[in-house]
Amino acid sequence: MFKHIITVFIVTFFLNIGVTNAKVRGESFVDGLPSKILAEQRELLVHLPNNYHKNTHTNYPVLYLLDGQRNFNHAIGSLDLLNQSYMAQEMIIIAIKNTHRTRDFTPTYDENYNRWGMSGGADKFLDFMEQELIPYVDKSYRTNNFKILSGHSLSGLLTVYALQSRPQLFQAHFAFSPSLWWHDQVIFKQAESFLANTTELNNYLYLNLADEGGNMLSAFEKYTKLLKKQTIKGFNYHSEIDERENHGTSALIGQTLAFRYLYNTLQCPQEIIAQGLPAIENFYKKQSTKYGYQIKPSYSTITQAGKNALYRKEIIKAITFFEFNVKNYPNIADGYSRLAYALEADGQFEKALKMTNLAINKSVQENVESNSFKHHKAHLLALINNNKL
């Protein structure tokens, strides 16, 4: 009996360890603010990036997530996984919990939908975001000037409406299965004028639809046709239909794709990477001017430049690129590992071992897999020992 109790205790102990550590990296908590504009308290779900408290001099983009209670968990999980693969920006997520969904997300009043609640409060809700919520977030957290609005279904309608009515408020817009059919497609008159008369806009739009027919499909196809006709300088968009998904899952799939597409639109082009570090730095200097805040060369851009140099056997140049990344991103374990491989290629085994040890230590702080770093360490130790013989 005693052995059985001990066995159960041990199994339970290790299961609890797994549960304790099995969470999205970063920090999540509840926040909120009173709104005079909406005459109510608005509750927020907040997620700070994994490196937020380590990179104390870094300011972050903000994703404003509508239908917050429904979409918060999958959005932070998808973003964290993409961050670990260097396929999306680290960002603060502010998820806004609903109080009167139909009221807040629809641009016009339609009595046919009174069973859902009052409608037509989109402008008032955007006033709340612009005049109260965004200033509160900017004051409370380390934000930069890049803001993203993300919505699904009716909140996807609001996202598109925000782009058309206040194009400077957010720098990117994600709209999953947007209800563009609302009130006899009332949004299209404004859409036609906006897309035809805007000549330049530094902005990004992602739209998707699932296996939805009827008014959802016809309105989506109509809007996509308008997008194809636009010639707005600086404006990028992706629009796609995935019939493998349904209305309930289009945000789950779309959020991951939108994160990735947006990240790619902001990256340094391959032809500039090929020109070397001065050209890369000049590109990001222009990006900083374009978006109104300082943007340093991305980790993935410099990593690609270093990989290219290694492929060309330009070892010293590769070391320079990887040292640049370690300086700019000191909390990313992968950076030290890549520098270690470049140093090994140059015969600097002791320095490579030092970088690999740093990669292992940083991996613990960063909460990422470290087995490859440990294997490289064993390999380097064998090389060093063989050279001493």
CSV table of C-alpha atoms in Angstrom, one decimal:
chain,number,residue,atom,x,y,z
A,1,MET,CA,0.0,0.0,0.0
A,2,PHE,CA,2.8,2.4,1.0
A,3,LYS,CA,4.7,1.7,-2.3
A,4,HIS,CA,1.4,2.3,-4.2
A,5,ILE,CA,0.9,5.7,-2.5
A,6,ILE,CA,4.5,6.7,-3.3
A,7,THR,CA,4.1,5.7,-6.9
A,8,VAL,CA,0.9,7.7,-7.2
A,9,PHE,CA,2.5,10.7,-5.6
A,10,ILE,CA,5.5,10.5,-8.0
A,11,VAL,CA,3.3,10.2,-11.1
A,12,THR,CA,1.1,13.0,-9.9
A,13,PHE,CA,4.1,15.2,-9.1
A,14,PHE,CA,5.6,14.9,-12.6
A,15,LEU,CA,2.2,15.3,-14.2
A,16,ASN,CA,1.7,18.6,-12.2
A,17,ILE,CA,5.2,19.8,-13.4
A,18,GLY,CA,4.0,19.2,-17.0
A,19,VAL,CA,0.8,21.1,-16.4
A,20,THR,CA,2.6,23.9,-14.7
A,21,ASN,CA,5.0,24.4,-17.7
A,22,ALA,CA,2.5,23.6,-20.4
A,23,LYS,CA,1.5,27.2,-21.1
A,24,VAL,CA,2.0,29.9,-23.7
A,25,ARG,CA,5.2,31.8,-23.1
A,26,GLY,CA,4.8,35.4,-22.0
A,27,GLU,CA,2.3,36.9,-19.5
A,28,SER,CA,-1.5,37.0,-19.6
A,29,PHE,CA,-3.8,38.9,-17.2
A,30,VAL,CA,-7.0,40.9,-17.0
A,31,ASP,CA,-7.1,44.6,-17.3
A,32,GLY,CA,-9.9,47.1,-18.0
A,33,LEU,CA,-11.0,50.8,-18.1
A,34,PRO,CA,-14.1,52.8,-17.7
A,35,SER,CA,-15.4,54.3,-20.9
A,36,LYS,CA,-17.2,57.7,-20.9
A,37,ILE,CA,-18.0,57.3,-24.6
A,38,LEU,CA,-19.7,54.0,-24.1
A,39,ALA,CA,-20.9,54.7,-20.6
A,40,GLU,CA,-19.7,51.4,-19.3
A,41,GLN,CA,-16.7,49.5,-18.0
A,42,ARG,CA,-14.8,47.5,-20.6
A,43,GLU,CA,-12.8,44.5,-19.6
A,44,LEU,CA,-9.6,43.5,-21.4
A,45,LEU,CA,-7.5,40.4,-21.7
A,46,VAL,CA,-3.8,41.3,-22.1
A,47,HIS,CA,-0.9,39.2,-23.2
A,48,LEU,CA,2.7,40.5,-23.1
A,49,PRO,CA,5.4,39.0,-25.3
A,50,ASN,CA,7.8,36.4,-23.9
A,51,ASN,CA,10.7,38.9,-23.9
A,52,TYR,CA,8.7,41.9,-22.7
A,53,HIS,CA,10.3,42.0,-19.2
A,54,LYS,CA,13.8,41.2,-20.5
A,55,ASN,CA,13.9,43.7,-23.4
A,56,THR,CA,13.1,46.6,-21.2
A,57,HIS,CA,14.1,49.2,-23.9
A,58,THR,CA,11.9,47.6,-26.6
A,59,ASN,CA,8.5,48.9,-27.6
A,60,TYR,CA,6.1,46.5,-29.3
A,61,PRO,CA,3.3,46.6,-31.9
A,62,VAL,CA,-0.2,46.0,-30.5
A,63,LEU,CA,-2.9,43.7,-31.8
A,64,TYR,CA,-6.3,44.9,-30.8
A,65,LEU,CA,-8.4,41.7,-30.8
A,66,LEU,CA,-12.2,41.9,-31.1
A,67,ASP,CA,-14.5,39.2,-29.8
A,68,GLY,CA,-11.7,39.0,-27.3
A,69,GLN,CA,-13.0,36.3,-24.9
A,70,ARG,CA,-13.5,33.9,-27.9
A,71,ASN,CA,-10.3,34.6,-29.8
A,72,PHE,CA,-7.7,35.3,-27.1
A,73,ASN,CA,-6.3,31.9,-26.4
A,74,HIS,CA,-5.9,30.7,-30.0
A,75,ALA,CA,-4.4,34.1,-31.0
A,76,ILE,CA,-1.7,34.1,-28.3
A,77,GLY,CA,-0.9,30.5,-28.8
A,78,SER,CA,-0.5,30.9,-32.6
A,79,LEU,CA,1.6,34.0,-32.2
A,80,ASP,CA,3.9,32.4,-29.6
A,81,LEU,CA,4.6,29.4,-31.9
A,82,LEU,CA,5.3,31.7,-34.8
A,83,ASN,CA,7.6,33.8,-32.7
A,84,GLN,CA,9.6,30.7,-31.8
A,85,SER,CA,10.0,30.1,-35.6
A,86,TYR,CA,10.8,33.8,-36.3
A,87,MET,CA,7.8,34.0,-38.6
A,88,ALA,CA,5.8,36.8,-36.9
A,89,GLN,CA,6.5,39.9,-34.9
A,90,GLU,CA,6.4,39.8,-31.1
A,91,MET,CA,3.5,42.0,-30.1
A,92,ILE,CA,1.3,42.9,-27.2
A,93,ILE,CA,-2.3,41.5,-27.5
A,94,ILE,CA,-5.2,43.5,-26.2
A,95,ALA,CA,-8.4,41.4,-26.4
A,96,ILE,CA,-11.6,43.4,-25.9
A,97,LYS,CA,-14.4,41.4,-24.2
A,98,ASN,CA,-17.9,42.1,-25.6
A,99,THR,CA,-20.8,43.8,-23.9
A,100,HIS,CA,-23.1,44.7,-26.8
A,101,ARG,CA,-21.7,43.0,-29.8
A,102,THR,CA,-24.1,43.9,-32.5
A,103,ARG,CA,-24.3,47.5,-31.3
A,104,ASP,CA,-20.5,48.0,-31.3
A,105,PHE,CA,-19.6,46.2,-34.6
A,106,THR,CA,-22.2,47.4,-37.1
A,107,PRO,CA,-21.9,50.8,-39.0
A,108,THR,CA,-25.7,51.3,-39.5
A,109,TYR,CA,-28.9,50.6,-37.7
A,110,ASP,CA,-31.0,47.8,-39.2
A,111,GLU,CA,-34.3,47.1,-37.4
A,112,ASN,CA,-34.4,43.6,-39.0
A,113,TYR,CA,-31.7,42.5,-36.6
A,114,ASN,CA,-33.1,43.9,-33.3
A,115,ARG,CA,-33.4,40.3,-32.0
A,116,TRP,CA,-29.5,40.4,-31.8
A,117,GLY,CA,-29.6,43.7,-29.9
A,118,MET,CA,-29.3,47.3,-31.0
A,119,SER,CA,-27.1,48.1,-34.0
A,120,GLY,CA,-25.3,51.0,-35.7
A,121,GLY,CA,-22.8,51.9,-33.0
A,122,ALA,CA,-19.5,51.2,-34.9
A,123,ASP,CA,-18.5,54.9,-35.0
A,124,LYS,CA,-19.0,55.3,-31.3
A,125,PHE,CA,-17.0,52.1,-30.6
A,126,LEU,CA,-14.2,53.3,-32.8
A,127,ASP,CA,-14.3,56.6,-30.9
A,128,PHE,CA,-13.8,54.6,-27.8
A,129,MET,CA,-10.8,52.8,-29.2
A,130,GLU,CA,-9.2,56.0,-30.7
A,131,GLN,CA,-9.9,58.4,-27.8
A,132,GLU,CA,-9.8,56.1,-24.7
A,133,LEU,CA,-8.5,52.6,-25.3
A,134,ILE,CA,-5.5,53.2,-27.4
A,135,PRO,CA,-4.2,56.2,-25.2
A,136,TYR,CA,-4.7,54.0,-22.1
A,137,VAL,CA,-2.8,51.1,-23.7
A,138,ASP,CA,0.0,53.4,-24.9
A,139,LYS,CA,0.3,54.9,-21.3
A,140,SER,CA,0.2,51.5,-19.6
A,141,TYR,CA,2.5,49.4,-21.8
A,142,ARG,CA,5.6,49.8,-23.9
A,143,THR,CA,4.0,50.3,-27.4
A,144,ASN,CA,5.3,51.6,-30.7
A,145,ASN,CA,3.3,53.2,-33.4
A,146,PHE,CA,2.2,50.0,-35.2
A,147,LYS,CA,-1.4,48.9,-34.4
A,148,ILE,CA,-3.4,46.0,-35.8
A,149,LEU,CA,-7.1,45.4,-35.6
A,150,SER,CA,-8.4,41.9,-35.8
A,151,GLY,CA,-12.0,40.7,-36.1
A,152,HIS,CA,-14.3,37.8,-37.1
A,153,SER,CA,-17.8,37.9,-38.6
A,154,LEU,CA,-19.5,41.1,-37.3
A,155,SER,CA,-16.2,42.2,-35.8
A,156,GLY,CA,-14.6,41.5,-39.2
A,157,LEU,CA,-17.1,43.9,-40.6
A,158,LEU,CA,-16.0,46.5,-38.1
A,159,THR,CA,-12.4,45.8,-39.1
A,160,VAL,CA,-13.1,46.6,-42.7
A,161,TYR,CA,-15.2,49.6,-41.8
A,162,ALA,CA,-12.3,50.9,-39.6
A,163,LEU,CA,-9.9,50.7,-42.6
A,164,GLN,CA,-12.3,52.6,-44.8
A,165,SER,CA,-13.4,55.2,-42.3
A,166,ARG,CA,-10.2,55.8,-40.3
A,167,PRO,CA,-7.4,54.4,-42.4
A,168,GLN,CA,-4.6,56.0,-40.3
A,169,LEU,CA,-5.8,54.6,-37.0
A,170,PHE,CA,-4.5,51.1,-37.5
A,171,GLN,CA,-1.6,50.0,-39.7
A,172,ALA,CA,-2.9,46.5,-40.4
A,173,HIS,CA,-6.4,44.9,-40.5
A,174,PHE,CA,-7.3,41.2,-40.2
A,175,ALA,CA,-10.9,40.4,-41.1
A,176,PHE,CA,-12.0,36.7,-40.9
A,177,SER,CA,-15.3,35.8,-42.5
A,178,PRO,CA,-16.4,39.4,-42.4
A,179,SER,CA,-20.1,40.1,-42.5
A,180,LEU,CA,-19.9,42.4,-45.5
A,181,TRP,CA,-23.5,41.6,-46.3
A,182,TRP,CA,-24.7,43.8,-43.4
A,183,HIS,CA,-27.8,46.0,-44.1
A,184,ASP,CA,-27.9,45.3,-47.9
A,185,GLN,CA,-24.2,45.6,-48.3
A,186,VAL,CA,-24.2,49.2,-47.1
A,187,ILE,CA,-20.4,49.2,-46.6
A,188,PHE,CA,-19.8,49.0,-50.4
A,189,LYS,CA,-20.6,52.6,-51.3
A,190,GLN,CA,-17.9,53.8,-48.9
A,191,ALA,CA,-15.6,51.0,-50.0
A,192,GLU,CA,-15.8,52.1,-53.6
A,193,SER,CA,-15.0,55.7,-52.8
A,194,PHE,CA,-12.2,54.8,-50.4
A,195,LEU,CA,-10.4,52.4,-52.8
A,196,ALA,CA,-10.9,54.7,-55.8
A,197,ASN,CA,-9.8,57.9,-54.2
A,198,THR,CA,-6.9,56.9,-51.9
A,199,THR,CA,-3.6,57.2,-53.7
A,200,GLU,CA,-1.2,56.3,-50.9
A,201,LEU,CA,-1.6,54.3,-47.6
A,202,ASN,CA,1.0,52.4,-45.6
A,203,ASN,CA,-1.4,49.6,-44.5
A,204,TYR,CA,-2.1,45.9,-44.8
A,205,LEU,CA,-5.4,44.0,-45.0
A,206,TYR,CA,-6.0,40.3,-44.7
A,207,LEU,CA,-9.4,38.8,-45.6
A,208,ASN,CA,-10.6,35.2,-45.6
A,209,LEU,CA,-13.8,33.2,-45.9
A,210,ALA,CA,-14.6,29.6,-45.2
A,211,ASP,CA,-17.1,27.2,-46.7
A,212,GLU,CA,-19.8,29.9,-46.6
A,213,GLY,CA,-22.3,30.6,-49.3
A,214,GLY,CA,-25.2,33.0,-49.8
A,215,ASN,CA,-24.7,36.6,-48.9
A,216,MET,CA,-21.4,35.9,-47.1
A,217,LEU,CA,-19.8,34.6,-50.3
A,218,SER,CA,-21.3,37.0,-52.7
A,219,ALA,CA,-20.3,40.0,-50.6
A,220,PHE,CA,-16.8,38.6,-50.1
A,221,GLU,CA,-16.3,38.1,-53.8
A,222,LYS,CA,-17.6,41.6,-54.6
A,223,TYR,CA,-15.2,43.1,-52.1
A,224,THR,CA,-12.3,41.1,-53.5
A,225,LYS,CA,-13.0,42.4,-57.0
A,226,LEU,CA,-12.8,46.0,-55.6
A,227,LEU,CA,-9.5,45.2,-54.0
A,228,LYS,CA,-8.1,43.9,-57.3
A,229,LYS,CA,-8.9,47.2,-59.0
A,230,GLN,CA,-7.2,49.4,-56.4
A,231,THR,CA,-3.8,51.0,-57.1
A,232,ILE,CA,-3.0,52.4,-53.7
A,233,LYS,CA,0.7,53.0,-53.2
A,234,GLY,CA,2.0,51.2,-50.1
A,235,PHE,CA,-1.1,49.2,-49.5
A,236,ASN,CA,-0.8,45.4,-49.4
A,237,TYR,CA,-3.6,42.8,-49.0
A,238,HIS,CA,-4.2,39.0,-49.1
A,239,SER,CA,-7.7,37.6,-49.8
A,240,GLU,CA,-8.5,33.9,-49.8
A,241,ILE,CA,-11.2,31.3,-49.4
A,242,ASP,CA,-10.6,28.0,-47.6
A,243,GLU,CA,-13.5,25.6,-48.0
A,244,ARG,CA,-11.9,23.2,-45.6
A,245,GLU,CA,-12.9,25.5,-42.7
A,246,ASN,CA,-16.3,26.7,-41.5
A,247,HIS,CA,-17.5,30.0,-40.1
A,248,GLY,CA,-16.4,29.1,-36.6
A,249,THR,CA,-12.8,28.2,-37.5
A,250,SER,CA,-12.0,30.8,-40.1
A,251,ALA,CA,-10.5,33.0,-37.4
A,252,LEU,CA,-8.4,30.2,-36.0
A,253,ILE,CA,-6.8,29.4,-39.3
A,254,GLY,CA,-6.8,33.0,-40.6
A,255,GLN,CA,-5.1,34.5,-37.6
A,256,THR,CA,-2.0,32.3,-38.2
A,257,LEU,CA,-1.8,33.2,-41.9
A,258,ALA,CA,-2.4,36.9,-41.2
A,259,PHE,CA,0.4,37.0,-38.7
A,260,ARG,CA,2.8,35.4,-41.3
A,261,TYR,CA,1.7,37.4,-44.3
A,262,LEU,CA,1.9,40.7,-42.4
A,263,TYR,CA,5.4,39.8,-41.2
A,264,ASN,CA,6.5,39.0,-44.7
A,265,THR,CA,5.3,42.3,-46.1
A,266,LEU,CA,7.5,44.1,-43.6
A,267,GLN,CA,10.6,42.1,-44.2
A,268,CYS,CA,13.7,43.2,-46.2
A,269,PRO,CA,13.6,41.9,-49.8
A,270,GLN,CA,16.1,39.3,-50.8
A,271,GLU,CA,17.8,41.6,-53.4
A,272,ILE,CA,18.6,44.1,-50.6
A,273,ILE,CA,19.8,41.4,-48.2
A,274,ALA,CA,22.2,40.3,-51.0
A,275,GLN,CA,23.7,43.8,-51.0
A,276,GLY,CA,25.0,43.5,-47.4
A,277,LEU,CA,24.5,45.1,-44.0
A,278,PRO,CA,24.6,48.8,-45.0
A,279,ALA,CA,21.8,48.2,-47.5
A,280,ILE,CA,19.8,46.3,-45.0
A,281,GLU,CA,20.2,49.0,-42.4
A,282,ASN,CA,19.2,51.6,-44.9
A,283,PHE,CA,16.0,49.7,-45.8
A,284,TYR,CA,15.0,49.6,-42.1
A,285,LYS,CA,15.8,53.3,-41.7
A,286,LYS,CA,13.3,54.0,-44.5
A,287,GLN,CA,10.8,51.6,-42.8
A,288,SER,CA,11.2,53.7,-39.6
A,289,THR,CA,10.4,56.9,-41.4
A,290,LYS,CA,7.5,55.2,-43.2
A,291,TYR,CA,5.8,54.0,-40.0
A,292,GLY,CA,6.9,56.7,-37.6
A,293,TYR,CA,9.0,54.7,-35.1
A,294,GLN,CA,12.5,53.2,-34.9
A,295,ILE,CA,12.6,49.8,-36.6
A,296,LYS,CA,15.8,47.7,-36.3
A,297,PRO,CA,16.7,45.0,-38.8
A,298,SER,CA,14.7,42.0,-38.0
A,299,TYR,CA,16.2,38.9,-36.6
A,300,SER,CA,15.1,36.7,-39.5
A,301,THR,CA,16.5,39.2,-42.1
A,302,ILE,CA,20.0,39.2,-40.5
A,303,THR,CA,19.8,35.4,-40.0
A,304,GLN,CA,19.1,35.0,-43.7
A,305,ALA,CA,22.0,37.2,-44.6
A,306,GLY,CA,24.3,35.2,-42.4
A,307,LYS,CA,23.1,31.9,-43.9
A,308,ASN,CA,23.7,33.3,-47.4
A,309,ALA,CA,27.3,34.3,-46.4
A,310,LEU,CA,28.0,30.8,-45.0
A,311,TYR,CA,26.7,29.2,-48.2
A,312,ARG,CA,29.1,31.3,-50.2
A,313,LYS,CA,32.0,30.3,-47.8
A,314,GLU,CA,32.3,34.0,-46.7
A,315,ILE,CA,32.9,33.0,-43.1
A,316,ILE,CA,34.1,36.3,-41.6
A,317,LYS,CA,31.1,38.1,-43.2
A,318,ALA,CA,28.8,35.4,-41.7
A,319,ILE,CA,30.3,35.9,-38.3
A,320,THR,CA,29.7,39.7,-38.6
A,321,PHE,CA,26.0,39.1,-39.4
A,322,PHE,CA,25.5,36.7,-36.5
A,323,GLU,CA,27.4,39.0,-34.1
A,324,PHE,CA,25.0,41.8,-35.2
A,325,ASN,CA,22.0,39.6,-34.3
A,326,VAL,CA,23.4,38.7,-30.9
A,327,LYS,CA,23.9,42.4,-30.1
A,328,ASN,CA,20.5,43.4,-31.2
A,329,TYR,CA,18.6,40.3,-29.9
A,330,PRO,CA,20.5,39.2,-26.8
A,331,ASN,CA,17.7,37.1,-25.4
A,332,ILE,CA,17.3,34.8,-28.5
A,333,ALA,CA,19.2,31.5,-27.9
A,334,ASP,CA,19.2,30.6,-31.6
A,335,GLY,CA,21.4,33.7,-32.3
A,336,TYR,CA,24.2,32.4,-30.2
A,337,SER,CA,23.9,29.0,-31.7
A,338,ARG,CA,24.2,30.3,-35.3
A,339,LEU,CA,27.2,32.4,-34.3
A,340,ALA,CA,28.8,29.3,-32.8
A,341,TYR,CA,28.5,27.4,-36.1
A,342,ALA,CA,30.1,30.3,-38.0
A,343,LEU,CA,32.9,30.5,-35.4
A,344,GLU,CA,33.4,26.7,-35.8
A,345,ALA,CA,33.7,27.1,-39.6
A,346,ASP,CA,36.5,29.6,-38.9
A,347,GLY,CA,38.3,27.2,-36.6
A,348,GLN,CA,37.5,29.2,-33.5
A,349,PHE,CA,36.4,26.2,-31.4
A,350,GLU,CA,36.8,27.8,-28.0
A,351,LYS,CA,34.7,30.8,-28.9
A,352,ALA,CA,32.2,28.6,-30.6
A,353,LEU,CA,31.9,26.6,-27.3
A,354,LYS,CA,31.4,29.8,-25.4
A,355,MET,CA,28.5,30.8,-27.7
A,356,THR,CA,27.0,27.3,-27.5
A,357,ASN,CA,27.0,27.5,-23.7
A,358,LEU,CA,25.3,30.9,-23.9
A,359,ALA,CA,22.7,29.4,-26.3
A,360,ILE,CA,21.9,26.7,-23.7
A,361,ASN,CA,21.6,29.2,-20.9
A,362,LYS,CA,19.5,31.5,-22.9
A,363,SER,CA,17.2,28.6,-24.0
A,364,VAL,CA,16.3,28.1,-20.4
A,365,GLN,CA,15.3,31.7,-19.9
A,366,GLU,CA,13.6,31.8,-23.3
A,367,ASN,CA,11.8,28.5,-22.6
A,368,VAL,CA,12.7,26.9,-26.0
A,369,GLU,CA,14.1,23.5,-27.0
A,370,SER,CA,17.8,23.1,-26.4
A,371,ASN,CA,18.7,19.6,-27.5
A,372,SER,CA,20.4,20.7,-30.7
A,373,PHE,CA,22.6,23.2,-28.7
A,374,LYS,CA,23.6,20.4,-26.4
A,375,HIS,CA,24.6,18.1,-29.3
A,376,HIS,CA,26.7,20.9,-30.8
A,377,LYS,CA,28.4,21.4,-27.4
A,378,ALA,CA,29.4,17.7,-27.3
A,379,HIS,CA,30.7,18.0,-30.9
A,380,LEU,CA,32.8,21.1,-30.0
A,381,LEU,CA,34.2,19.5,-26.9
A,382,ALA,CA,35.3,16.5,-29.0
A,383,LEU,CA,37.0,18.8,-31.5
A,384,ILE,CA,38.8,20.7,-28.8
A,385,ASN,CA,39.9,17.5,-27.0
A,386,ASN,CA,41.2,16.0,-30.3
A,387,ASN,CA,43.2,19.2,-31.1
A,388,LYS,CA,44.9,18.9,-27.7
A,389,LEU,CA,46.1,15.4,-28.4
